[in-house]
PDB file of C-alpha atoms in Angstrom:
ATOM      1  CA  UNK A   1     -10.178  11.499  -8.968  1.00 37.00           C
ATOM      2  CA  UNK A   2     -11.644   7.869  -9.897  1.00 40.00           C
ATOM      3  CA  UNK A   3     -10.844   5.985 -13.361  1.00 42.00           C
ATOM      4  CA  UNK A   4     -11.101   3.315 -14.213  1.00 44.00           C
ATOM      5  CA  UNK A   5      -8.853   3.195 -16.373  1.00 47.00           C
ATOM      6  CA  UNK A   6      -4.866   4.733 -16.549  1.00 44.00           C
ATOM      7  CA  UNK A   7      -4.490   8.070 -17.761  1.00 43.00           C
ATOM      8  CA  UNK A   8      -3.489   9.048 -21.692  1.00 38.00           C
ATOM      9  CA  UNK A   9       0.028   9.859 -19.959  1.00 39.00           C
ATOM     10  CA  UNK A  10       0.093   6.327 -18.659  1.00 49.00           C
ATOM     11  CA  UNK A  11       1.012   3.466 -21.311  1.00 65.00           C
ATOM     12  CA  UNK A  12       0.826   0.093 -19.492  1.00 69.00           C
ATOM     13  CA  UNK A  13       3.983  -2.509 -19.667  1.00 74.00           C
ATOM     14  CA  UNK A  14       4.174  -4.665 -22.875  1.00 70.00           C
ATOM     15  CA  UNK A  15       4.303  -7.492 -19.806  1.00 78.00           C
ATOM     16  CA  UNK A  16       0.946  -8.106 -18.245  1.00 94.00           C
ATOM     17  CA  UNK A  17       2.339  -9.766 -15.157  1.00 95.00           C
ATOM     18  CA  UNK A  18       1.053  -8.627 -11.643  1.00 97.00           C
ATOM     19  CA  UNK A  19       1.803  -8.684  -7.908  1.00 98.00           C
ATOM     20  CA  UNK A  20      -0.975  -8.608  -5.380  1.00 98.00           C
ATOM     21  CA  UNK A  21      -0.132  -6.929  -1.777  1.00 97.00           C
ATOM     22  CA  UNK A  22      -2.173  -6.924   1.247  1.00 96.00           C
ATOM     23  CA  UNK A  23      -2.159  -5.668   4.515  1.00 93.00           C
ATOM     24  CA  UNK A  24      -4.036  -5.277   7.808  1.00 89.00           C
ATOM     25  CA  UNK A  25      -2.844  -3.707  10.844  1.00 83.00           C
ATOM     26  CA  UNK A  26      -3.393  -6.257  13.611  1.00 72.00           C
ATOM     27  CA  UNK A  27      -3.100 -10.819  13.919  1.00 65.00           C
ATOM     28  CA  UNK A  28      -7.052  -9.763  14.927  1.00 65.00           C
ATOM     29  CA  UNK A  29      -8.282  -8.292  12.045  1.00 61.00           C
ATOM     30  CA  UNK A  30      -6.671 -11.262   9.613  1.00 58.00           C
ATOM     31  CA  UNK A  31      -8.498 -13.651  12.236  1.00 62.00           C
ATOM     32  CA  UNK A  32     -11.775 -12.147  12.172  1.00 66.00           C
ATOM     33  CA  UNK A  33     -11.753 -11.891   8.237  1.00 60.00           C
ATOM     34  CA  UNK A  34     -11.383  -8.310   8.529  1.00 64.00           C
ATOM     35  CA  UNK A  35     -10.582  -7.621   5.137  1.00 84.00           C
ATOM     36  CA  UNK A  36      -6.829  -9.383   4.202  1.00 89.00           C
ATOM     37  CA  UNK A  37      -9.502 -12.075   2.002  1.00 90.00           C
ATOM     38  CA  UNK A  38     -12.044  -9.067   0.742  1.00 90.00           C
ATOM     39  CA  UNK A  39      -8.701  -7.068  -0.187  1.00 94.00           C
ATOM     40  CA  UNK A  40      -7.544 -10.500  -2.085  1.00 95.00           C
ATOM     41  CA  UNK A  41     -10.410 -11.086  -3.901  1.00 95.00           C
ATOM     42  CA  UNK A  42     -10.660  -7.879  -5.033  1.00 96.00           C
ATOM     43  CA  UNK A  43      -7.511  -7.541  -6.611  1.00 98.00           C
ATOM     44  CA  UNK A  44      -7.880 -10.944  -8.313  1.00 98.00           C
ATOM     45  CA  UNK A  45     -11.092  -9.710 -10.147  1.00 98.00           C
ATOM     46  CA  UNK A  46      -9.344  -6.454 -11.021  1.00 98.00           C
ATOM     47  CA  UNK A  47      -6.649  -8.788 -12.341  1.00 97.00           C
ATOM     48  CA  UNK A  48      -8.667 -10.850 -14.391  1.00 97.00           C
ATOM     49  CA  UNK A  49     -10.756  -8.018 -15.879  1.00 97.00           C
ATOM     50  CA  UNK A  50      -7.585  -6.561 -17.306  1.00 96.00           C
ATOM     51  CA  UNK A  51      -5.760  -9.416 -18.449  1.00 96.00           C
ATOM     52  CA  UNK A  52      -3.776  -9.652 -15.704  1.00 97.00           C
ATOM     53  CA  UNK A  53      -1.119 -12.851 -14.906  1.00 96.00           C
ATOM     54  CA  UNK A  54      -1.169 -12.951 -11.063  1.00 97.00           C
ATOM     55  CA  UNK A  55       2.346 -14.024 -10.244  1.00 97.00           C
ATOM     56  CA  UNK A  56       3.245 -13.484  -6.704  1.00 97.00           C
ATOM     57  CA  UNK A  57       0.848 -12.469  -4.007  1.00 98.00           C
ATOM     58  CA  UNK A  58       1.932 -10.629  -0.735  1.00 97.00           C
ATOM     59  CA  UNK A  59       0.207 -10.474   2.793  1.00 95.00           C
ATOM     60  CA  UNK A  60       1.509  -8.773   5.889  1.00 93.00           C
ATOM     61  CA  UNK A  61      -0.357  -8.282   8.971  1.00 89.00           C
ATOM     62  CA  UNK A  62       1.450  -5.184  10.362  1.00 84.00           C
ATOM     63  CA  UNK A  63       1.136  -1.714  10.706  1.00 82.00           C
ATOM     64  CA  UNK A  64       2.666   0.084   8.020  1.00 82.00           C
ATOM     65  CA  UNK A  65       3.512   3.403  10.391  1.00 81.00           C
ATOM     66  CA  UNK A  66       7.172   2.208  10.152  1.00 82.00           C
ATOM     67  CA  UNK A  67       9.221   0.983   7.327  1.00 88.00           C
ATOM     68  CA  UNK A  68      10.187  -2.918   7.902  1.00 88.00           C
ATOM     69  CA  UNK A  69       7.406  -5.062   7.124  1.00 90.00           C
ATOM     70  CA  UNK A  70       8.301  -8.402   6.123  1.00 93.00           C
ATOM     71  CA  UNK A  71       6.386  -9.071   3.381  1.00 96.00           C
ATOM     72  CA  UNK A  72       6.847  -5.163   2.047  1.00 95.00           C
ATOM     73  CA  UNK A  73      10.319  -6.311   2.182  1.00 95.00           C
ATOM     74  CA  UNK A  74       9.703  -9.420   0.035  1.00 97.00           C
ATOM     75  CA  UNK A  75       8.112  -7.637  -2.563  1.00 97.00           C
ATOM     76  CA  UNK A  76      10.637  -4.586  -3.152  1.00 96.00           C
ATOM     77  CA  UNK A  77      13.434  -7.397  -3.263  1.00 96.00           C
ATOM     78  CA  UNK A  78      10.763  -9.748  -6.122  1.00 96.00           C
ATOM     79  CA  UNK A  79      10.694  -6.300  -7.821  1.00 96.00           C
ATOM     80  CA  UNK A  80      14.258  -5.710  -8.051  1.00 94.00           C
ATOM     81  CA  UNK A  81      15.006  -9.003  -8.366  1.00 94.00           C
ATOM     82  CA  UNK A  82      13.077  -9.129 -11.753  1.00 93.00           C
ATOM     83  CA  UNK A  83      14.139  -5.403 -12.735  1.00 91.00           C
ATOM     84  CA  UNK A  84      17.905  -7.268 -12.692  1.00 91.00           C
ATOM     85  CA  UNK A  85      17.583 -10.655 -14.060  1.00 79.00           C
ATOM     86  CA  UNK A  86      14.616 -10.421 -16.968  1.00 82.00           C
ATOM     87  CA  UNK A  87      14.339  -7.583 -20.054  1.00 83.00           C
ATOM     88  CA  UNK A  88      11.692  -5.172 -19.561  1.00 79.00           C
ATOM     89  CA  UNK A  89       8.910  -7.054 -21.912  1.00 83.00           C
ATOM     90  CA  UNK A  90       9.403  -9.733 -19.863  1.00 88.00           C
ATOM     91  CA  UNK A  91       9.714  -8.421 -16.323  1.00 91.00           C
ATOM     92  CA  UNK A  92       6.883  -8.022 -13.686  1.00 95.00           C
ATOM     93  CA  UNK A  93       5.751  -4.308 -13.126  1.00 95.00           C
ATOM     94  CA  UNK A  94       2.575  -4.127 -12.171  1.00 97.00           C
ATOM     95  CA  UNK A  95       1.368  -4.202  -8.300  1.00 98.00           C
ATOM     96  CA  UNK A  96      -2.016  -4.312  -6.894  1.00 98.00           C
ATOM     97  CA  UNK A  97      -3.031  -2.711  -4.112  1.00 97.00           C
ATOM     98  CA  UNK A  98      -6.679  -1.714  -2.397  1.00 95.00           C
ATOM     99  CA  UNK A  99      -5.973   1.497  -1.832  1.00 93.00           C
ATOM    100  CA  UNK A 100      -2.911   3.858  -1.005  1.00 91.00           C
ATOM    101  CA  UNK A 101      -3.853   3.125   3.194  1.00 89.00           C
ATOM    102  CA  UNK A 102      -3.007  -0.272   2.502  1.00 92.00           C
ATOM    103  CA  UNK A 103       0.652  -0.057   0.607  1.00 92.00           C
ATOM    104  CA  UNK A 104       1.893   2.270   3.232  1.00 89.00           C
ATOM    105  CA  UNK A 105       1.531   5.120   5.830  1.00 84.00           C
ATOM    106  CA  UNK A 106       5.271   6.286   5.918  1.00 86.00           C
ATOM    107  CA  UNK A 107       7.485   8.274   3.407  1.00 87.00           C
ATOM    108  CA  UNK A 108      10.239   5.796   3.778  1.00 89.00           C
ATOM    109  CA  UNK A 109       8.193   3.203   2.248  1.00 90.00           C
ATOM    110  CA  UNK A 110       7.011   5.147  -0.282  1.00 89.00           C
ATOM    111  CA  UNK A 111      10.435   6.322  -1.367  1.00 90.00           C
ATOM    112  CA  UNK A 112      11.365   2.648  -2.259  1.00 92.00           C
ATOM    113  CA  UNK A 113       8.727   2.067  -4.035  1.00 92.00           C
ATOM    114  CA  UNK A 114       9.071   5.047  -5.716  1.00 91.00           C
ATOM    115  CA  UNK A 115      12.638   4.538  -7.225  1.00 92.00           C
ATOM    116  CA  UNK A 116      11.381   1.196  -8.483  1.00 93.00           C
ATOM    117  CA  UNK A 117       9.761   1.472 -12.219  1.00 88.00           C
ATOM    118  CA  UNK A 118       6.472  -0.187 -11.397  1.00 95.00           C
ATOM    119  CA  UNK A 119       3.282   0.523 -12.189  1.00 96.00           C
ATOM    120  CA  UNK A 120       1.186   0.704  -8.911  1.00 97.00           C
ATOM    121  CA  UNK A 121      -2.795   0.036  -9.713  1.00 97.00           C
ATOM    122  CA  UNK A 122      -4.484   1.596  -6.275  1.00 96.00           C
ATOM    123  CA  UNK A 123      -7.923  -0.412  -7.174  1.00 97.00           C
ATOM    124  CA  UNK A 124     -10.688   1.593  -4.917  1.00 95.00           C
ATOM    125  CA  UNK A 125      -8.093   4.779  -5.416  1.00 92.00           C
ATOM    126  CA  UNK A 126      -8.827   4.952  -9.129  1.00 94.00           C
ATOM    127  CA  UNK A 127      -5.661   5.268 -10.121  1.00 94.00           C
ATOM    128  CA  UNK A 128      -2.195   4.189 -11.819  1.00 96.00           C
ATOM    129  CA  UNK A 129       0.910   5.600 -10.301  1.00 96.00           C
ATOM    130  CA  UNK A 130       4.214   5.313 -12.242  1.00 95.00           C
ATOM    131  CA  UNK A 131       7.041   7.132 -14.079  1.00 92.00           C
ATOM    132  CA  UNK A 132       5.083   8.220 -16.449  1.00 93.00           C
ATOM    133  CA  UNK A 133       1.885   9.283 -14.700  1.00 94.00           C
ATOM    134  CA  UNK A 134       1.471  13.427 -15.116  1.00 94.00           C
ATOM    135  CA  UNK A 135       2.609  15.887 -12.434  1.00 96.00           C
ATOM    136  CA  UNK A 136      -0.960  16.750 -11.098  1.00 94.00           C
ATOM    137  CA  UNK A 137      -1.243  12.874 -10.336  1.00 93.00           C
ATOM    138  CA  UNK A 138       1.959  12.584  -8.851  1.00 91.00           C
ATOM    139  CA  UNK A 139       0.480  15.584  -6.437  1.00 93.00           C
ATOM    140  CA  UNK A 140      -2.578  14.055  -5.394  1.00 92.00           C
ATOM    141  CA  UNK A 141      -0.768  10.874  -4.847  1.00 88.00           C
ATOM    142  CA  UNK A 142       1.715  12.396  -2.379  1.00 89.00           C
ATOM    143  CA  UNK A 143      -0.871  13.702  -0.693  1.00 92.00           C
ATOM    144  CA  UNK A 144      -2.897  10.702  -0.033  1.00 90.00           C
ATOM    145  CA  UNK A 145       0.484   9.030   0.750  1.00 84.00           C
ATOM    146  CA  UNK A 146       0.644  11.940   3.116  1.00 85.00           C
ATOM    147  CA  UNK A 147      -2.521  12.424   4.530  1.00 88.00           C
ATOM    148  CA  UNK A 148      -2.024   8.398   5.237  1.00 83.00           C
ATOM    149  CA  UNK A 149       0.964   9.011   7.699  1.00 81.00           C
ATOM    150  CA  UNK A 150      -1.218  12.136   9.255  1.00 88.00           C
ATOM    151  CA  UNK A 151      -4.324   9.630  10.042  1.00 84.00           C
ATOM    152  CA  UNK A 152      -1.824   7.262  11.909  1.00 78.00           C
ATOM    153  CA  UNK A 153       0.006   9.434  13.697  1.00 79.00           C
ATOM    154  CA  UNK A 154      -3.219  11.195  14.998  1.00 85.00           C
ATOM    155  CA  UNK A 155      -4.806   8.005  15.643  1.00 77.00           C
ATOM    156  CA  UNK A 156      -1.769   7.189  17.845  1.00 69.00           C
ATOM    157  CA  UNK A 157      -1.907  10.749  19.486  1.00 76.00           C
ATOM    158  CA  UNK A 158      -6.279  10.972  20.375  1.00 72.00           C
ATOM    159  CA  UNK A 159      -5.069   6.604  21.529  1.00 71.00           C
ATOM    160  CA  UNK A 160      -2.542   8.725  24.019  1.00 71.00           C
ATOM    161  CA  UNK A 161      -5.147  11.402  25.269  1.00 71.00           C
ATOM    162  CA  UNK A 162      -8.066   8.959  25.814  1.00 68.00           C
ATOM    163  CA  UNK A 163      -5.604   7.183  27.924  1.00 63.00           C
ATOM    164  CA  UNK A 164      -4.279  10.465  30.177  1.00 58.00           C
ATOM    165  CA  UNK A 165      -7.594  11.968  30.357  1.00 51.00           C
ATOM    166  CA  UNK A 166      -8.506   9.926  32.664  1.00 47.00           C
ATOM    167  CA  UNK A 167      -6.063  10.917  35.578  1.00 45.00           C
ATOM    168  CA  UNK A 168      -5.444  14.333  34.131  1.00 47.00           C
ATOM    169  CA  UNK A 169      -3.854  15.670  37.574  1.00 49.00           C
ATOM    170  CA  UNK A 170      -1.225  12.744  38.457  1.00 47.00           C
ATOM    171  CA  UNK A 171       0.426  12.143  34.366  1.00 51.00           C
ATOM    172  CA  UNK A 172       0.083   9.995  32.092  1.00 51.00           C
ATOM    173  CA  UNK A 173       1.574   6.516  33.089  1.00 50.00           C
ATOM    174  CA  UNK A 174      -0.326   4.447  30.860  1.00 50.00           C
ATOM    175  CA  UNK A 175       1.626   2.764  28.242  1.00 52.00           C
ATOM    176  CA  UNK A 176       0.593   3.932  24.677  1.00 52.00           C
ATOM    177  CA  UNK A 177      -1.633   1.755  23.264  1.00 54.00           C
ATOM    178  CA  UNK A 178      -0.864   0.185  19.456  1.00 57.00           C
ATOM    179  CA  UNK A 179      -2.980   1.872  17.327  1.00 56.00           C
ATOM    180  CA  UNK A 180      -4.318  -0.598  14.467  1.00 58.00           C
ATOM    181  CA  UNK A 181      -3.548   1.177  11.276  1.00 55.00           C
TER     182      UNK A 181
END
C-alpha cells in the first residue's frame, strides 16, 4: 500500500506546518551514523517537496518498546500545546516520520498519538494516517503498529534463547540482553 500521495478521504490541514521525529534504538547507532541523519534528511526533502514549514524537529535515541521516551514526550506536549493555544488554520498538524518502526513499537504510544488530530506522514510507509483517513487504512495501520510491537518482543525473546542455549541443562542465568529496536 505505497502513495505518494494522501488518499481522496484525506484533505490535508489549511496549515502547512510540520514536525520531524526521529528515532534509533541505541547511543551506538546515533554514533555510528546509523540512520538518526539519513532519517533527517529524508524527511526534510519530503518536507520541501510538499510545501512543508519544518517547525520543530524531534530526536530520541531509545527504544520505543515502552512508552516514556523523552523526546516522544516533547512532541505529544508541542502538539497539544498548539491544539490549545492557536486556531486550527494556524496550528501545527502534520508529523513526519520514516516509517511506522520508527514512531513507535507499543500500543500505549500509539494511543496518544492517536487521540491527537494530527496528520501523521509515514514517508517510506506510503501513507497519511489521520481522522479522516478510511477504515481499511486505519486497519493496515494497526497492523503495522502491531506487527511493530510483535518484531520487538520476539527480538527480545530469540536475544533470551541464544543466551540459555548455551547451558541448556543448568538455567538460564544470563541477564537479558537489550535488544536494539
Amino acid at each position: 500500500m505505497r502513495n505518494s500521495k494522501p488518499d481522496n478521504h484525506t484533505s490535508e490541514p489549511s496549515s502547512q506546518k510540520a514536525v520531524v521525529y526521529t528515532r534509533v534504538s541505541l547511543k551506538e547507532q546515533r554514533d555510528e551514523g546509523y540512520s538518526v541523519e539519513a532519517q533527517a534528511r529524508l524527511l526534510r526533502a519530503y518536507a520541501q517537496n510538499r510545501g512543508f514549514q519544518i517547525v520543530k524537529e524531534f530526536e530520541d535515541v531509545e527504544t520505543a518498546k515502552q512508552s516514556g521516551r523523552t523526546q516522544f514526550g516533547s512532541m505529544l506536549e508541542f502538539f497539544k500545546q498548539e491544539a490549545e493555544g492557536k486556531s486550527k488554520e494556524r496550528r501545527c498538524q502534520i508529523l513526519l516520520v520514516e516509517k511506522t518502526d520508527r514512531l513507535y513499537r507499543n500500543f500505549e504510544d500509539f494511543v496518544a498519538l492517536d487521540r491527537l488530530d494530527l496528520f501523521v506522514h509515514l514517508v517510506k510507509d506510503g501513507d497519511v494516517i489521520s481522522r479522516n483517513s478510511d477504515a481499511s487504512k486505519k486497519l493496515m495501520h494497526a497492523i503495522r503498529v502491531s506487527m511493530s510491537n510483535w518484531t520487538v518482543n520476539n527480538l527480545g525473546e530469540e536475544a533470551s534463547k541464544r543466551g540459555c542455549s548455551k547451558r541448556p541443562n543448568k538455567g538460564c542465568t544470563r541477564p537479558r540482553r537489550r535488544s536494539g529496536t
